[in-house]
PDB file of C-alpha atoms in Angstrom:
ATOM      1  CA  UNK P   1      16.484  47.883 -14.912  1.00 51.00           C
ATOM      2  CA  UNK P   2      13.860  50.467 -13.788  1.00 48.00           C
ATOM      3  CA  UNK P   3      12.709  50.461 -10.258  1.00 44.00           C
ATOM      4  CA  UNK P   4       9.043  50.404 -11.452  1.00 44.00           C
ATOM      5  CA  UNK P   5       9.874  47.330 -13.778  1.00 40.00           C
ATOM      6  CA  UNK P   6      11.792  45.339 -10.681  1.00 38.00           C
ATOM      7  CA  UNK P   7       8.586  45.614  -8.361  1.00 35.00           C
ATOM      8  CA  UNK P   8       6.548  44.609 -11.319  1.00 35.00           C
ATOM      9  CA  UNK P   9       8.475  41.750 -12.029  1.00 35.00           C
ATOM     10  CA  UNK P  10       8.692  40.916  -8.296  1.00 34.00           C
ATOM     11  CA  UNK P  11       4.943  41.137  -7.897  1.00 37.00           C
ATOM     12  CA  UNK P  12       4.247  38.860 -10.913  1.00 37.00           C
ATOM     13  CA  UNK P  13       6.551  36.596  -9.125  1.00 37.00           C
ATOM     14  CA  UNK P  14       4.945  36.414  -6.017  1.00 35.00           C
ATOM     15  CA  UNK P  15       1.499  36.301  -7.416  1.00 39.00           C
ATOM     16  CA  UNK P  16       2.764  33.017  -9.766  1.00 40.00           C
ATOM     17  CA  UNK P  17       4.184  31.646  -6.949  1.00 38.00           C
ATOM     18  CA  UNK P  18       1.355  31.571  -4.434  1.00 38.00           C
ATOM     19  CA  UNK P  19      -1.578  29.739  -6.208  1.00 43.00           C
ATOM     20  CA  UNK P  20       1.229  26.932  -6.298  1.00 42.00           C
ATOM     21  CA  UNK P  21       1.858  27.203  -2.896  1.00 39.00           C
ATOM     22  CA  UNK P  22      -2.125  27.208  -1.921  1.00 43.00           C
ATOM     23  CA  UNK P  23      -2.631  24.407  -4.369  1.00 47.00           C
ATOM     24  CA  UNK P  24       0.882  22.158  -2.478  1.00 50.00           C
ATOM     25  CA  UNK P  25      -0.854  22.744   0.614  1.00 57.00           C
ATOM     26  CA  UNK P  26      -4.124  21.482  -0.368  1.00 58.00           C
ATOM     27  CA  UNK P  27      -3.491  17.914  -1.585  1.00 59.00           C
ATOM     28  CA  UNK P  28      -6.118  15.766  -1.579  1.00 69.00           C
ATOM     29  CA  UNK P  29      -5.429  12.446   0.666  1.00 78.00           C
ATOM     30  CA  UNK P  30      -4.919   9.270  -1.357  1.00 87.00           C
ATOM     31  CA  UNK P  31      -7.431   6.961  -1.983  1.00 95.00           C
ATOM     32  CA  UNK P  32      -6.401   4.221  -0.469  1.00 97.00           C
ATOM     33  CA  UNK P  33      -4.265   3.919   3.056  1.00 97.00           C
ATOM     34  CA  UNK P  34      -2.516   0.522   4.312  1.00 98.00           C
ATOM     35  CA  UNK P  35      -2.035  -0.515   7.847  1.00 97.00           C
ATOM     36  CA  UNK P  36      -0.568  -3.987   9.236  1.00 97.00           C
ATOM     37  CA  UNK P  37      -0.559  -5.432  12.317  1.00 95.00           C
ATOM     38  CA  UNK P  38       0.499  -9.340  13.802  1.00 93.00           C
ATOM     39  CA  UNK P  39      -3.374 -10.902  13.739  1.00 90.00           C
ATOM     40  CA  UNK P  40      -5.138 -11.887  16.734  1.00 82.00           C
ATOM     41  CA  UNK P  41      -4.262 -14.981  18.488  1.00 71.00           C
ATOM     42  CA  UNK P  42      -0.783 -15.419  17.238  1.00 66.00           C
ATOM     43  CA  UNK P  43       1.580 -17.506  19.058  1.00 65.00           C
ATOM     44  CA  UNK P  44       4.564 -16.189  20.500  1.00 73.00           C
ATOM     45  CA  UNK P  45       7.482 -14.890  17.862  1.00 85.00           C
ATOM     46  CA  UNK P  46      10.346 -17.193  18.150  1.00 86.00           C
ATOM     47  CA  UNK P  47      13.084 -18.511  15.468  1.00 86.00           C
ATOM     48  CA  UNK P  48      11.514 -20.745  12.804  1.00 86.00           C
ATOM     49  CA  UNK P  49       8.230 -20.091  13.966  1.00 88.00           C
ATOM     50  CA  UNK P  50       5.459 -18.392  12.193  1.00 90.00           C
ATOM     51  CA  UNK P  51       3.008 -15.604  12.500  1.00 92.00           C
ATOM     52  CA  UNK P  52       0.161 -13.902  10.464  1.00 95.00           C
ATOM     53  CA  UNK P  53       0.316 -10.287   9.331  1.00 96.00           C
ATOM     54  CA  UNK P  54      -3.207  -8.586   9.163  1.00 97.00           C
ATOM     55  CA  UNK P  55      -2.994  -6.293   6.041  1.00 98.00           C
ATOM     56  CA  UNK P  56      -5.626  -3.856   6.017  1.00 98.00           C
ATOM     57  CA  UNK P  57      -6.927  -1.433   2.866  1.00 98.00           C
ATOM     58  CA  UNK P  58      -8.791   1.270   3.290  1.00 98.00           C
ATOM     59  CA  UNK P  59     -10.351   2.341   0.038  1.00 97.00           C
ATOM     60  CA  UNK P  60     -12.430   5.551  -0.152  1.00 96.00           C
ATOM     61  CA  UNK P  61     -15.856   5.576  -1.520  1.00 95.00           C
ATOM     62  CA  UNK P  62     -15.726   5.171  -5.269  1.00 94.00           C
ATOM     63  CA  UNK P  63     -12.440   3.776  -5.714  1.00 96.00           C
ATOM     64  CA  UNK P  64     -11.059  -0.081  -5.867  1.00 95.00           C
ATOM     65  CA  UNK P  65      -7.819  -1.361  -5.853  1.00 96.00           C
ATOM     66  CA  UNK P  66      -7.453  -4.692  -8.029  1.00 96.00           C
ATOM     67  CA  UNK P  67      -6.973  -8.350  -6.958  1.00 95.00           C
ATOM     68  CA  UNK P  68      -3.815 -10.203  -6.871  1.00 95.00           C
ATOM     69  CA  UNK P  69      -4.707 -12.170  -9.927  1.00 92.00           C
ATOM     70  CA  UNK P  70      -2.307 -11.087 -12.924  1.00 88.00           C
ATOM     71  CA  UNK P  71      -4.205 -10.514 -16.202  1.00 86.00           C
ATOM     72  CA  UNK P  72      -2.950 -10.034 -19.617  1.00 86.00           C
ATOM     73  CA  UNK P  73      -2.827  -6.435 -20.801  1.00 86.00           C
ATOM     74  CA  UNK P  74      -4.730  -6.111 -17.277  1.00 86.00           C
ATOM     75  CA  UNK P  75      -4.196  -3.577 -14.167  1.00 91.00           C
ATOM     76  CA  UNK P  76      -1.175  -3.824 -11.930  1.00 93.00           C
ATOM     77  CA  UNK P  77      -2.164  -6.925  -9.732  1.00 95.00           C
ATOM     78  CA  UNK P  78      -2.119  -6.199  -5.827  1.00 97.00           C
ATOM     79  CA  UNK P  79       1.386  -7.847  -4.494  1.00 97.00           C
ATOM     80  CA  UNK P  80       2.048  -7.445  -0.817  1.00 98.00           C
ATOM     81  CA  UNK P  81       5.798  -8.854   0.330  1.00 97.00           C
ATOM     82  CA  UNK P  82       8.123  -8.819   3.326  1.00 97.00           C
ATOM     83  CA  UNK P  83      11.252  -6.487   1.803  1.00 96.00           C
ATOM     84  CA  UNK P  84      14.378  -8.504   1.126  1.00 95.00           C
ATOM     85  CA  UNK P  85      17.308  -8.396   3.913  1.00 94.00           C
ATOM     86  CA  UNK P  86      15.249  -9.048   6.828  1.00 95.00           C
ATOM     87  CA  UNK P  87      15.127 -12.476   8.955  1.00 95.00           C
ATOM     88  CA  UNK P  88      11.900 -12.973   7.702  1.00 96.00           C
ATOM     89  CA  UNK P  89       9.961 -14.336   4.424  1.00 95.00           C
ATOM     90  CA  UNK P  90       6.658 -14.169   3.205  1.00 96.00           C
ATOM     91  CA  UNK P  91       4.452 -17.272   2.767  1.00 96.00           C
ATOM     92  CA  UNK P  92       1.622 -17.469   0.138  1.00 96.00           C
ATOM     93  CA  UNK P  93      -0.816 -13.853   0.664  1.00 97.00           C
ATOM     94  CA  UNK P  94      -4.858 -14.823   1.553  1.00 97.00           C
ATOM     95  CA  UNK P  95      -7.123 -12.618   0.043  1.00 97.00           C
ATOM     96  CA  UNK P  96     -10.911 -12.394   0.591  1.00 97.00           C
ATOM     97  CA  UNK P  97     -13.163 -13.014  -2.474  1.00 96.00           C
ATOM     98  CA  UNK P  98     -12.799 -10.293  -4.619  1.00 96.00           C
ATOM     99  CA  UNK P  99     -15.822  -8.261  -6.442  1.00 96.00           C
ATOM    100  CA  UNK P 100     -15.787  -9.045 -10.404  1.00 95.00           C
ATOM    101  CA  UNK P 101     -17.013  -7.264 -13.226  1.00 92.00           C
ATOM    102  CA  UNK P 102     -16.298  -5.967 -16.289  1.00 91.00           C
ATOM    103  CA  UNK P 103     -13.367  -3.128 -16.374  1.00 88.00           C
ATOM    104  CA  UNK P 104     -13.828  -0.506 -19.351  1.00 84.00           C
ATOM    105  CA  UNK P 105     -10.497   0.589 -18.793  1.00 82.00           C
ATOM    106  CA  UNK P 106      -9.097  -2.666 -19.582  1.00 86.00           C
ATOM    107  CA  UNK P 107     -11.927  -4.116 -21.954  1.00 89.00           C
ATOM    108  CA  UNK P 108     -12.153  -7.420 -19.534  1.00 91.00           C
ATOM    109  CA  UNK P 109     -13.257  -8.655 -16.220  1.00 93.00           C
ATOM    110  CA  UNK P 110     -11.191  -7.942 -13.573  1.00 93.00           C
ATOM    111  CA  UNK P 111     -11.204  -8.675  -9.726  1.00 95.00           C
ATOM    112  CA  UNK P 112     -10.979  -5.759  -7.110  1.00 96.00           C
ATOM    113  CA  UNK P 113     -11.811  -4.420  -3.560  1.00 97.00           C
ATOM    114  CA  UNK P 114     -13.471  -1.569  -2.266  1.00 94.00           C
ATOM    115  CA  UNK P 115     -14.173  -0.277   1.138  1.00 92.00           C
ATOM    116  CA  UNK P 116     -11.879  -1.942   3.923  1.00 96.00           C
ATOM    117  CA  UNK P 117     -10.464  -5.025   3.017  1.00 97.00           C
ATOM    118  CA  UNK P 118      -8.253  -7.270   5.045  1.00 97.00           C
ATOM    119  CA  UNK P 119      -5.432  -9.675   3.821  1.00 98.00           C
ATOM    120  CA  UNK P 120      -3.678 -12.001   5.393  1.00 97.00           C
ATOM    121  CA  UNK P 121      -0.037 -12.442   5.024  1.00 97.00           C
ATOM    122  CA  UNK P 122       2.129 -15.406   6.742  1.00 96.00           C
ATOM    123  CA  UNK P 123       5.390 -14.861   7.592  1.00 95.00           C
ATOM    124  CA  UNK P 124       8.138 -17.174   8.946  1.00 94.00           C
ATOM    125  CA  UNK P 125      10.771 -15.914  11.234  1.00 93.00           C
ATOM    126  CA  UNK P 126      14.511 -17.109  10.051  1.00 93.00           C
ATOM    127  CA  UNK P 127      16.259 -19.779  12.184  1.00 89.00           C
ATOM    128  CA  UNK P 128      19.114 -18.148  13.986  1.00 88.00           C
ATOM    129  CA  UNK P 129      17.256 -14.927  14.282  1.00 91.00           C
ATOM    130  CA  UNK P 130      18.491 -13.333  17.775  1.00 90.00           C
ATOM    131  CA  UNK P 131      15.922 -12.254  20.247  1.00 91.00           C
ATOM    132  CA  UNK P 132      14.834  -8.704  20.885  1.00 92.00           C
ATOM    133  CA  UNK P 133      12.284  -6.024  19.229  1.00 92.00           C
ATOM    134  CA  UNK P 134      12.390  -6.111  15.424  1.00 93.00           C
ATOM    135  CA  UNK P 135      10.558  -4.610  12.515  1.00 94.00           C
ATOM    136  CA  UNK P 136       8.785  -6.256   9.738  1.00 96.00           C
ATOM    137  CA  UNK P 137       9.086  -4.308   6.453  1.00 98.00           C
ATOM    138  CA  UNK P 138       6.481  -4.544   4.155  1.00 98.00           C
ATOM    139  CA  UNK P 139       5.876  -3.690   0.299  1.00 98.00           C
ATOM    140  CA  UNK P 140       2.469  -3.372  -1.013  1.00 98.00           C
ATOM    141  CA  UNK P 141       2.147  -2.784  -4.891  1.00 97.00           C
ATOM    142  CA  UNK P 142      -1.229  -1.996  -6.106  1.00 97.00           C
ATOM    143  CA  UNK P 143      -3.075   0.001  -8.309  1.00 95.00           C
ATOM    144  CA  UNK P 144      -6.246   2.223  -7.707  1.00 95.00           C
ATOM    145  CA  UNK P 145      -8.929   3.286 -10.498  1.00 93.00           C
ATOM    146  CA  UNK P 146     -12.101   4.882  -9.710  1.00 91.00           C
ATOM    147  CA  UNK P 147     -14.117   4.194 -12.805  1.00 82.00           C
ATOM    148  CA  UNK P 148     -13.013   7.199 -14.792  1.00 86.00           C
ATOM    149  CA  UNK P 149      -9.311   7.188 -13.937  1.00 90.00           C
ATOM    150  CA  UNK P 150      -6.802   4.991 -12.721  1.00 90.00           C
ATOM    151  CA  UNK P 151      -3.656   6.184 -10.800  1.00 93.00           C
ATOM    152  CA  UNK P 152      -0.563   4.868 -11.785  1.00 93.00           C
ATOM    153  CA  UNK P 153       0.543   1.783  -9.920  1.00 93.00           C
ATOM    154  CA  UNK P 154       2.403   2.439  -6.800  1.00 94.00           C
ATOM    155  CA  UNK P 155       4.371   1.080  -3.871  1.00 96.00           C
ATOM    156  CA  UNK P 156       3.690   1.632  -0.183  1.00 96.00           C
ATOM    157  CA  UNK P 157       6.064   0.714   2.768  1.00 97.00           C
ATOM    158  CA  UNK P 158       4.925  -0.255   5.946  1.00 96.00           C
ATOM    159  CA  UNK P 159       6.543  -1.867   9.223  1.00 96.00           C
ATOM    160  CA  UNK P 160       4.942  -3.889  11.824  1.00 95.00           C
ATOM    161  CA  UNK P 161       6.899  -3.797  15.090  1.00 94.00           C
ATOM    162  CA  UNK P 162       7.469  -7.456  16.413  1.00 92.00           C
ATOM    163  CA  UNK P 163       9.685  -9.075  19.398  1.00 91.00           C
ATOM    164  CA  UNK P 164      11.291 -12.144  19.046  1.00 91.00           C
ATOM    165  CA  UNK P 165      11.180 -14.096  22.165  1.00 89.00           C
ATOM    166  CA  UNK P 166      14.056 -16.816  23.094  1.00 82.00           C
ATOM    167  CA  UNK P 167      12.941 -20.455  22.847  1.00 74.00           C
ATOM    168  CA  UNK P 168      11.594 -23.067  20.138  1.00 73.00           C
ATOM    169  CA  UNK P 169       9.029 -22.677  18.290  1.00 67.00           C
ATOM    170  CA  UNK P 170       5.463 -23.766  18.974  1.00 61.00           C
ATOM    171  CA  UNK P 171       4.064 -26.117  16.927  1.00 59.00           C
TER     172      UNK P 171
END
């Protein structure tokens, strides 16, 4: 290959790569961020005891996350669960009352949350769990829409640090 042609190919390759690199560095932040913590006032965490996790969705202006209700041909419902393989199990998710309105994307009334919303997830520590520091791994499955587009459903993983103490569970 002639040197001038080689230089032209190299220049075109670099020119094609630079915009992609610039775009990759400027990805928009996701419209929903999640956090979780042990709810205030929780009793000591002991084998066989119960605690409540406060799981908070911070949703960008103009976006919403669908509620836990499953609708036929509807959006992906919200699911907050404890990941398998841990000494913790989740109870029934407690969700605040959602907003409801006709959703043109699904041609039906849907339940959704916008802005900042906190859900409560009861969790039980399995009998026989040895004392010490642990992490409660959570999986949050949800779908976010902004009135024009719906993002594909996704799963976010979080963990909440907890220390299991010796002793009997408090009643």
